[in-house]
Amino acid sequence: VAGQIDEVEVEGTEDPRPVGGRPLDAGRDAALRSAALELLAEIGYDRMTIDAVAARAKAGKATVYRRWPSKADLVIDAFVNEALGAADLPDTGSLRGDALALARRLWDDDAPVPRARVMVGLISALLAHPELRETLATISRPPQSVVEELYRRAVSRGEIPEPEDLDLIGLVIPSMCIFRLVTTGEPPTPEFLEKVIDTVLLPSLRARRD
Amino acid sequence: VAGQIDEVEVEGTEDPRPVGGRPLDAGRDAALRSAALELLAEIGYDRMTIDAVAARAKAGKATVYRRWPSKADLVIDAFVNEALGAADLPDTGSLRGDALALARRLWDDDAPVPRARVMVGLISALLAHPELRETLATISRPPQSVVEELYRRAVSRGEIPEPEDLDLIGLVIPSMCIFRLVTTGEPPTPEFLEKVIDTVLLPSLRARRD
Amino acid sequence: VAGQIDEVEVEGTEDPRPVGGRPLDAGRDAALRSAALELLAEIGYDRMTIDAVAARAKAGKATVYRRWPSKADLVIDAFVNEALGAADLPDTGSLRGDALALARRLWDDDAPVPRARVMVGLISALLAHPELRETLATISRPPQSVVEELYRRAVSRGEIPEPEDLDLIGLVIPSMCIFRLVTTGEPPTPEFLEKVIDTVLLPSLRARRD
Amino acid sequence: VAGQIDEVEVEGTEDPRPVGGRPLDAGRDAALRSAALELLAEIGYDRMTIDAVAARAKAGKATVYRRWPSKADLVIDAFVNEALGAADLPDTGSLRGDALALARRLWDDDAPVPRARVMVGLISALLAHPELRETLATISRPPQSVVEELYRRAVSRGEIPEPEDLDLIGLVIPSMCIFRLVTTGEPPTPEFLEKVIDTVLLPSLRARRD
DNA sequence: GCCTAACCGAGACGGTACGTCCGGTCTTTTT
DNA sequence: AAAAAGACCGGACGTACCGTCTCGGTTAGGC
């Protein structure tokens, strides 16, 4: 089941729509987010400036600050709303195939925005704003429902026992991908994903508890 | 018995000691590193300023820059030299016991400096200075020799088959600890470490390859 | 008898009335001019903002800019149309009396708007818009015709010789009033005007040329 | 008697010399003041920016703000310390000659900095900072002592009666020069000064009181 | 009585300057 | 020569204001 992700608000706020006045131009949101992601990919979080983002989007700085209170918020929102690949689950007939397909899709580096470089910038932003930290948990792995479906299938195929500690095992791939990214700068290759799945993930799932 | 880590230089440079003149006051090094770690724990990497570090250590800024070429280098060096728990390997008689003891020692949060908060600051520093990135790999896990010794014992006890992909499996604990740290702000508790070892690490090591 | 000044246009433009459509609401003009003068008196030209003027008049900014092309133009127009005392010439029977009456009327500080503070704001506006500079010359002294009438009477009474350099002597009072205003912030009091007339103006007019 | 004006402080503050540390580089003061005056003359007060001043002096903005709290303060200080012509009094043998020489010297437009353009900028600065208003009174006329000496000579030569209201008459020339400057943008020419002296100043001084 | 053009309040837009802050360097005096 | 203090350059930050544009809604004429 695929989730259509669209204009997610990081902090869910109600709608205090101020009557009259010119409404925010939604087109500027997208232009600014794109500009932010481009710059993030090109020069990284620290060298990316708000002025540069505004200039690239042919916007004024006030237009940026009207939407996001800081650089970090802009980056996080841009990432969540523009760079997050869809994460629907294919059915390949095996647990290994499903897991691999899902991981590849999430960590695909041929996305319009190079996920790896942008992800490093995103982590910078998150670290500077601890209150947004859990965002990383959200975006570095597929939605909970997708993960659950994946394991349900595997159980019904008899590939693995009824899993326990799924919330922990579900962290294995995102943890190792991000660690790799941060310590080497390299995005997780398909080979890396395959190795993690074969060497760590599957044995953990297959293990009997006693 | 592991090596006592003391005054490690992150980038091993030789000794171009400029003969003559007043030598650097070694006492200032420690004061500055402590001040840096305190501030890192209190307000985080981005809000920590070199001026504040110098002021807290009752030092001048030049005294800082005479020792470290940048803020990131200071933070990394402070972390490595002040906040890094020793990592010698006890012999508990079982693989599980050894691994748990080692992980607990490395991630002990009762150190004089709160490892978790400081580690987050350190990651910020590393992200801003990509050339120092691999430092994180180094300090987030025990020395390679210690890890090898641990597995050698387990093999000789017959607990696990001759391990393959040790370089990948060795990343499991640091990856998951750091992911937890970054996404929740919580340091890895002993219970968390135990669960990771039982649920992920040991099954991976015990799995037969085919 | 002086002319009633009413809705003077600073730059005389013809009438390109765009046929059809709702006409400008003349009531907004006055409200905006008043708001502008109030703010000018309260906080001065530089700290007065168009937003504040519009807000005080419960108007939108476009309503301001539909009428005046810039802040300076608004201020000048407001001054000319709201704060300019009438300047008709009484006949007191003597040159001294006429001059004093005229000056007092022009520099009267009991007007609904405090002329002095507003005048300072006006000068700021003029300095920033050099093309409007001569406006100051116009509004800081009575109309040329009134001045000429004043001297004609004095000559016919035999109080002074046929005056020469009237254009220069006519500047004495406005110059000294404005200098006083700018350098002390104090408006010209009746005593000040009297002293200027007795000490400077009348001797200049009585002097014989040779 | 000439007054050597050098490093005048607009607001006289005591000396709380902070012991150690690098002292303010006096050379930067001069460079910044010069840059400010140049820009003031070139483009006027409103279009002159602090960034441009700093850039022209090859300084950082902080170096400007360490010295002056605002643009207006910088301009005023620059004017007072760099652009103020000396005002010693020549002895030409006649009141008219002395007054003319003094006025010409003060309003000389061939000074290294074009006094007129800068003066207009200065007035803008003063109007925005009412607390500094009297500065204009100070710098727009020669020192009080010089003026007194001028009239003392004229009295002893028998050219004029013992003068009364000198403080008022002394304002005639600065008032009219500044009014001219503000309303026309033209600096006072030698001919203008001559006419003011002959038509207004001298008759006022020669008049008998009764 | 309806149409249409232009008004109105509200407020977002691009742009520009402000004044603050900080990283990393340099310069003083003191030890 | 190192240490403490602090000024220096450079450059990004986030704020404020100008003058323009856009929204939904209102208000004259002209038909």
PDB file of N, CA, C and O in Angstrom, chain B residues 129-170:
ATOM      1  N   HIS B 129      32.744  19.153   8.925  1.00  0.00           N
ATOM      2  CA  HIS B 129      34.112  18.979   8.437  1.00  0.00           C
ATOM      3  C   HIS B 129      34.264  17.575   7.898  1.00  0.00           C
ATOM      4  O   HIS B 129      34.815  16.691   8.552  1.00  0.00           O
ATOM      5  N   PRO B 130      33.794  17.394   6.679  1.00  0.00           N
ATOM      6  CA  PRO B 130      33.731  16.045   6.113  1.00  0.00           C
ATOM      7  C   PRO B 130      35.063  15.310   6.177  1.00  0.00           C
ATOM      8  O   PRO B 130      35.081  14.092   6.294  1.00  0.00           O
ATOM      9  N   GLU B 131      36.149  16.036   6.157  1.00  0.00           N
ATOM     10  CA  GLU B 131      37.432  15.350   6.146  1.00  0.00           C
ATOM     11  C   GLU B 131      37.695  14.613   7.466  1.00  0.00           C
ATOM     12  O   GLU B 131      38.582  13.781   7.556  1.00  0.00           O
ATOM     13  N   LEU B 132      36.921  14.958   8.488  1.00  0.00           N
ATOM     14  CA  LEU B 132      37.124  14.300   9.777  1.00  0.00           C
ATOM     15  C   LEU B 132      36.069  13.230  10.037  1.00  0.00           C
ATOM     16  O   LEU B 132      35.961  12.723  11.146  1.00  0.00           O
ATOM     17  N   ARG B 133      35.320  12.936   9.002  1.00  0.00           N
ATOM     18  CA  ARG B 133      34.172  12.091   9.204  1.00  0.00           C
ATOM     19  C   ARG B 133      34.514  10.728   9.798  1.00  0.00           C
ATOM     20  O   ARG B 133      33.808  10.231  10.662  1.00  0.00           O
ATOM     21  N   GLU B 134      35.617  10.161   9.321  1.00  0.00           N
ATOM     22  CA  GLU B 134      35.870   8.790   9.769  1.00  0.00           C
ATOM     23  C   GLU B 134      36.219   8.728  11.251  1.00  0.00           C
ATOM     24  O   GLU B 134      36.204   7.648  11.840  1.00  0.00           O
ATOM     25  N   THR B 135      36.493   9.885  11.822  1.00  0.00           N
ATOM     26  CA  THR B 135      36.718   9.894  13.263  1.00  0.00           C
ATOM     27  C   THR B 135      35.563   9.249  14.002  1.00  0.00           C
ATOM     28  O   THR B 135      35.748   8.545  14.989  1.00  0.00           O
ATOM     29  N   LEU B 136      34.368   9.502  13.522  1.00  0.00           N
ATOM     30  CA  LEU B 136      33.206   8.949  14.203  1.00  0.00           C
ATOM     31  C   LEU B 136      33.239   7.429  14.195  1.00  0.00           C
ATOM     32  O   LEU B 136      32.935   6.782  15.203  1.00  0.00           O
ATOM     33  N   ALA B 137      33.648   6.887  13.058  1.00  0.00           N
ATOM     34  CA  ALA B 137      33.745   5.435  12.993  1.00  0.00           C
ATOM     35  C   ALA B 137      34.733   4.928  14.037  1.00  0.00           C
ATOM     36  O   ALA B 137      34.511   3.924  14.716  1.00  0.00           O
ATOM     37  N   THR B 138      35.804   5.676  14.175  1.00  0.00           N
ATOM     38  CA  THR B 138      36.844   5.247  15.116  1.00  0.00           C
ATOM     39  C   THR B 138      36.365   5.260  16.555  1.00  0.00           C
ATOM     40  O   THR B 138      36.573   4.300  17.307  1.00  0.00           O
ATOM     41  N   ILE B 139      35.721   6.345  16.928  1.00  0.00           N
ATOM     42  CA  ILE B 139      35.446   6.486  18.351  1.00  0.00           C
ATOM     43  C   ILE B 139      34.126   5.863  18.768  1.00  0.00           C
ATOM     44  O   ILE B 139      33.866   5.726  19.947  1.00  0.00           O
ATOM     45  N   SER B 140      33.306   5.490  17.807  1.00  0.00           N
ATOM     46  CA  SER B 140      32.031   4.934  18.217  1.00  0.00           C
ATOM     47  C   SER B 140      32.106   3.415  18.404  1.00  0.00           C
ATOM     48  O   SER B 140      31.121   2.792  18.729  1.00  0.00           O
ATOM     49  N   ARG B 141      33.245   2.855  18.166  1.00  0.00           N
ATOM     50  CA  ARG B 141      33.364   1.420  18.465  1.00  0.00           C
ATOM     51  C   ARG B 141      34.744   1.143  19.048  1.00  0.00           C
ATOM     52  O   ARG B 141      35.664   1.940  18.882  1.00  0.00           O
ATOM     53  N   PRO B 142      34.876   0.021  19.684  1.00  0.00           N
ATOM     54  CA  PRO B 142      36.169  -0.291  20.317  1.00  0.00           C
ATOM     55  C   PRO B 142      37.209  -0.543  19.244  1.00  0.00           C
ATOM     56  O   PRO B 142      36.873  -0.806  18.081  1.00  0.00           O
ATOM     57  N   PRO B 143      38.461  -0.479  19.604  1.00  0.00           N
ATOM     58  CA  PRO B 143      39.536  -0.706  18.621  1.00  0.00           C
ATOM     59  C   PRO B 143      39.371  -2.057  17.944  1.00  0.00           C
ATOM     60  O   PRO B 143      38.898  -3.024  18.553  1.00  0.00           O
ATOM     61  N   GLN B 144      39.776  -2.119  16.716  1.00  0.00           N
ATOM     62  CA  GLN B 144      39.636  -3.324  15.910  1.00  0.00           C
ATOM     63  C   GLN B 144      40.228  -4.540  16.633  1.00  0.00           C
ATOM     64  O   GLN B 144      39.645  -5.624  16.644  1.00  0.00           O
ATOM     65  N   SER B 145      41.391  -4.344  17.256  1.00  0.00           N
ATOM     66  CA  SER B 145      42.068  -5.471  17.908  1.00  0.00           C
ATOM     67  C   SER B 145      41.195  -6.067  19.009  1.00  0.00           C
ATOM     68  O   SER B 145      41.137  -7.290  19.193  1.00  0.00           O
ATOM     69  N   VAL B 146      40.503  -5.212  19.723  1.00  0.00           N
ATOM     70  CA  VAL B 146      39.670  -5.699  20.813  1.00  0.00           C
ATOM     71  C   VAL B 146      38.508  -6.525  20.266  1.00  0.00           C
ATOM     72  O   VAL B 146      38.181  -7.597  20.772  1.00  0.00           O
ATOM     73  N   VAL B 147      37.921  -6.020  19.206  1.00  0.00           N
ATOM     74  CA  VAL B 147      36.803  -6.733  18.607  1.00  0.00           C
ATOM     75  C   VAL B 147      37.252  -8.099  18.097  1.00  0.00           C
ATOM     76  O   VAL B 147      36.593  -9.126  18.313  1.00  0.00           O
ATOM     77  N   GLU B 148      38.387  -8.125  17.443  1.00  0.00           N
ATOM     78  CA  GLU B 148      38.881  -9.402  16.912  1.00  0.00           C
ATOM     79  C   GLU B 148      39.138 -10.406  18.027  1.00  0.00           C
ATOM     80  O   GLU B 148      38.785 -11.588  17.913  1.00  0.00           O
ATOM     81  N   GLU B 149      39.719  -9.917  19.081  1.00  0.00           N
ATOM     82  CA  GLU B 149      39.994 -10.787  20.221  1.00  0.00           C
ATOM     83  C   GLU B 149      38.691 -11.398  20.763  1.00  0.00           C
ATOM     84  O   GLU B 149      38.610 -12.597  21.059  1.00  0.00           O
ATOM     85  N   LEU B 150      37.653 -10.529  20.820  1.00  0.00           N
ATOM     86  CA  LEU B 150      36.358 -10.976  21.332  1.00  0.00           C
ATOM     87  C   LEU B 150      35.809 -12.139  20.509  1.00  0.00           C
ATOM     88  O   LEU B 150      35.377 -13.161  21.049  1.00  0.00           O
ATOM     89  N   TYR B 151      35.850 -11.995  19.196  1.00  0.00           N
ATOM     90  CA  TYR B 151      35.291 -13.042  18.355  1.00  0.00           C
ATOM     91  C   TYR B 151      36.179 -14.284  18.357  1.00  0.00           C
ATOM     92  O   TYR B 151      35.682 -15.401  18.271  1.00  0.00           O
ATOM     93  N   ARG B 152      37.487 -14.090  18.449  1.00  0.00           N
ATOM     94  CA  ARG B 152      38.388 -15.236  18.464  1.00  0.00           C
ATOM     95  C   ARG B 152      38.051 -16.144  19.659  1.00  0.00           C
ATOM     96  O   ARG B 152      37.957 -17.353  19.525  1.00  0.00           O
ATOM     97  N   ARG B 153      37.811 -15.471  20.791  1.00  0.00           N
ATOM     98  CA  ARG B 153      37.462 -16.261  21.971  1.00  0.00           C
ATOM     99  C   ARG B 153      36.178 -17.048  21.739  1.00  0.00           C
ATOM    100  O   ARG B 153      36.079 -18.227  22.061  1.00  0.00           O
ATOM    101  N   ALA B 154      35.180 -16.377  21.168  1.00  0.00           N
ATOM    102  CA  ALA B 154      33.882 -17.037  20.969  1.00  0.00           C
ATOM    103  C   ALA B 154      34.011 -18.230  20.031  1.00  0.00           C
ATOM    104  O   ALA B 154      33.400 -19.280  20.251  1.00  0.00           O
ATOM    105  N   VAL B 155      34.840 -18.067  19.001  1.00  0.00           N
ATOM    106  CA  VAL B 155      35.039 -19.172  18.066  1.00  0.00           C
ATOM    107  C   VAL B 155      35.717 -20.332  18.776  1.00  0.00           C
ATOM    108  O   VAL B 155      35.312 -21.496  18.654  1.00  0.00           O
ATOM    109  N   SER B 156      36.724 -19.995  19.568  1.00  0.00           N
ATOM    110  CA  SER B 156      37.459 -21.078  20.221  1.00  0.00           C
ATOM    111  C   SER B 156      36.591 -21.773  21.266  1.00  0.00           C
ATOM    112  O   SER B 156      36.791 -22.937  21.588  1.00  0.00           O
ATOM    113  N   ARG B 157      35.623 -21.048  21.816  1.00  0.00           N
ATOM    114  CA  ARG B 157      34.681 -21.675  22.741  1.00  0.00           C
ATOM    115  C   ARG B 157      33.614 -22.480  21.980  1.00  0.00           C
ATOM    116  O   ARG B 157      32.817 -23.173  22.577  1.00  0.00           O
ATOM    117  N   GLY B 158      33.567 -22.351  20.677  1.00  0.00           N
ATOM    118  CA  GLY B 158      32.575 -23.065  19.881  1.00  0.00           C
ATOM    119  C   GLY B 158      31.206 -22.403  19.881  1.00  0.00           C
ATOM    120  O   GLY B 158      30.218 -22.995  19.468  1.00  0.00           O
ATOM    121  N   GLU B 159      31.121 -21.158  20.287  1.00  0.00           N
ATOM    122  CA  GLU B 159      29.823 -20.501  20.340  1.00  0.00           C
ATOM    123  C   GLU B 159      29.320 -20.094  18.967  1.00  0.00           C
ATOM    124  O   GLU B 159      28.114 -20.040  18.733  1.00  0.00           O
ATOM    125  N   ILE B 160      30.217 -19.742  18.123  1.00  0.00           N
ATOM    126  CA  ILE B 160      29.826 -19.290  16.783  1.00  0.00           C
ATOM    127  C   ILE B 160      30.767 -19.877  15.760  1.00  0.00           C
ATOM    128  O   ILE B 160      31.889 -20.273  16.088  1.00  0.00           O
ATOM    129  N   PRO B 161      30.290 -19.947  14.512  1.00  0.00           N
ATOM    130  CA  PRO B 161      31.201 -20.390  13.449  1.00  0.00           C
ATOM    131  C   PRO B 161      32.228 -19.293  13.158  1.00  0.00           C
ATOM    132  O   PRO B 161      32.072 -18.161  13.598  1.00  0.00           O
ATOM    133  N   GLU B 162      33.236 -19.692  12.427  1.00  0.00           N
ATOM    134  CA  GLU B 162      34.242 -18.706  12.004  1.00  0.00           C
ATOM    135  C   GLU B 162      33.522 -17.537  11.350  1.00  0.00           C
ATOM    136  O   GLU B 162      32.813 -17.707  10.368  1.00  0.00           O
ATOM    137  N   PRO B 163      33.622 -16.356  11.905  1.00  0.00           N
ATOM    138  CA  PRO B 163      32.778 -15.270  11.387  1.00  0.00           C
ATOM    139  C   PRO B 163      33.282 -14.703  10.066  1.00  0.00           C
ATOM    140  O   PRO B 163      34.470 -14.652   9.811  1.00  0.00           O
ATOM    141  N   GLU B 164      32.308 -14.341   9.289  1.00  0.00           N
ATOM    142  CA  GLU B 164      32.578 -13.658   8.023  1.00  0.00           C
ATOM    143  C   GLU B 164      31.944 -12.269   8.160  1.00  0.00           C
ATOM    144  O   GLU B 164      31.112 -12.048   9.041  1.00  0.00           O
ATOM    145  N   ASP B 165      32.260 -11.363   7.313  1.00  0.00           N
ATOM    146  CA  ASP B 165      31.621 -10.037   7.326  1.00  0.00           C
ATOM    147  C   ASP B 165      31.687  -9.376   8.701  1.00  0.00           C
ATOM    148  O   ASP B 165      30.771  -8.675   9.119  1.00  0.00           O
ATOM    149  N   LEU B 166      32.800  -9.645   9.376  1.00  0.00           N
ATOM    150  CA  LEU B 166      32.913  -9.058  10.712  1.00  0.00           C
ATOM    151  C   LEU B 166      32.890  -7.535  10.651  1.00  0.00           C
ATOM    152  O   LEU B 166      32.374  -6.858  11.543  1.00  0.00           O
ATOM    153  N   ASP B 167      33.463  -6.975   9.568  1.00  0.00           N
ATOM    154  CA  ASP B 167      33.494  -5.509   9.467  1.00  0.00           C
ATOM    155  C   ASP B 167      32.085  -4.935   9.374  1.00  0.00           C
ATOM    156  O   ASP B 167      31.834  -3.838   9.853  1.00  0.00           O
ATOM    157  N   LEU B 168      31.177  -5.690   8.809  1.00  0.00           N
ATOM    158  CA  LEU B 168      29.803  -5.194   8.749  1.00  0.00           C
ATOM    159  C   LEU B 168      29.082  -5.423  10.081  1.00  0.00           C
ATOM    160  O   LEU B 168      28.445  -4.514  10.627  1.00  0.00           O
ATOM    161  N   ILE B 169      29.218  -6.600  10.614  1.00  0.00           N
ATOM    162  CA  ILE B 169      28.530  -6.912  11.875  1.00  0.00           C
ATOM    163  C   ILE B 169      29.054  -6.025  13.004  1.00  0.00           C
ATOM    164  O   ILE B 169      28.298  -5.633  13.893  1.00  0.00           O
ATOM    165  N   GLY B 170      30.306  -5.712  12.927  1.00  0.00           N
ATOM    166  CA  GLY B 170      30.863  -4.832  13.964  1.00  0.00           C
ATOM    167  C   GLY B 170      30.231  -3.444  13.983  1.00  0.00           C
ATOM    168  O   GLY B 170      30.356  -2.692  14.949  1.00  0.00           O
TER     169      GLY B 170
END
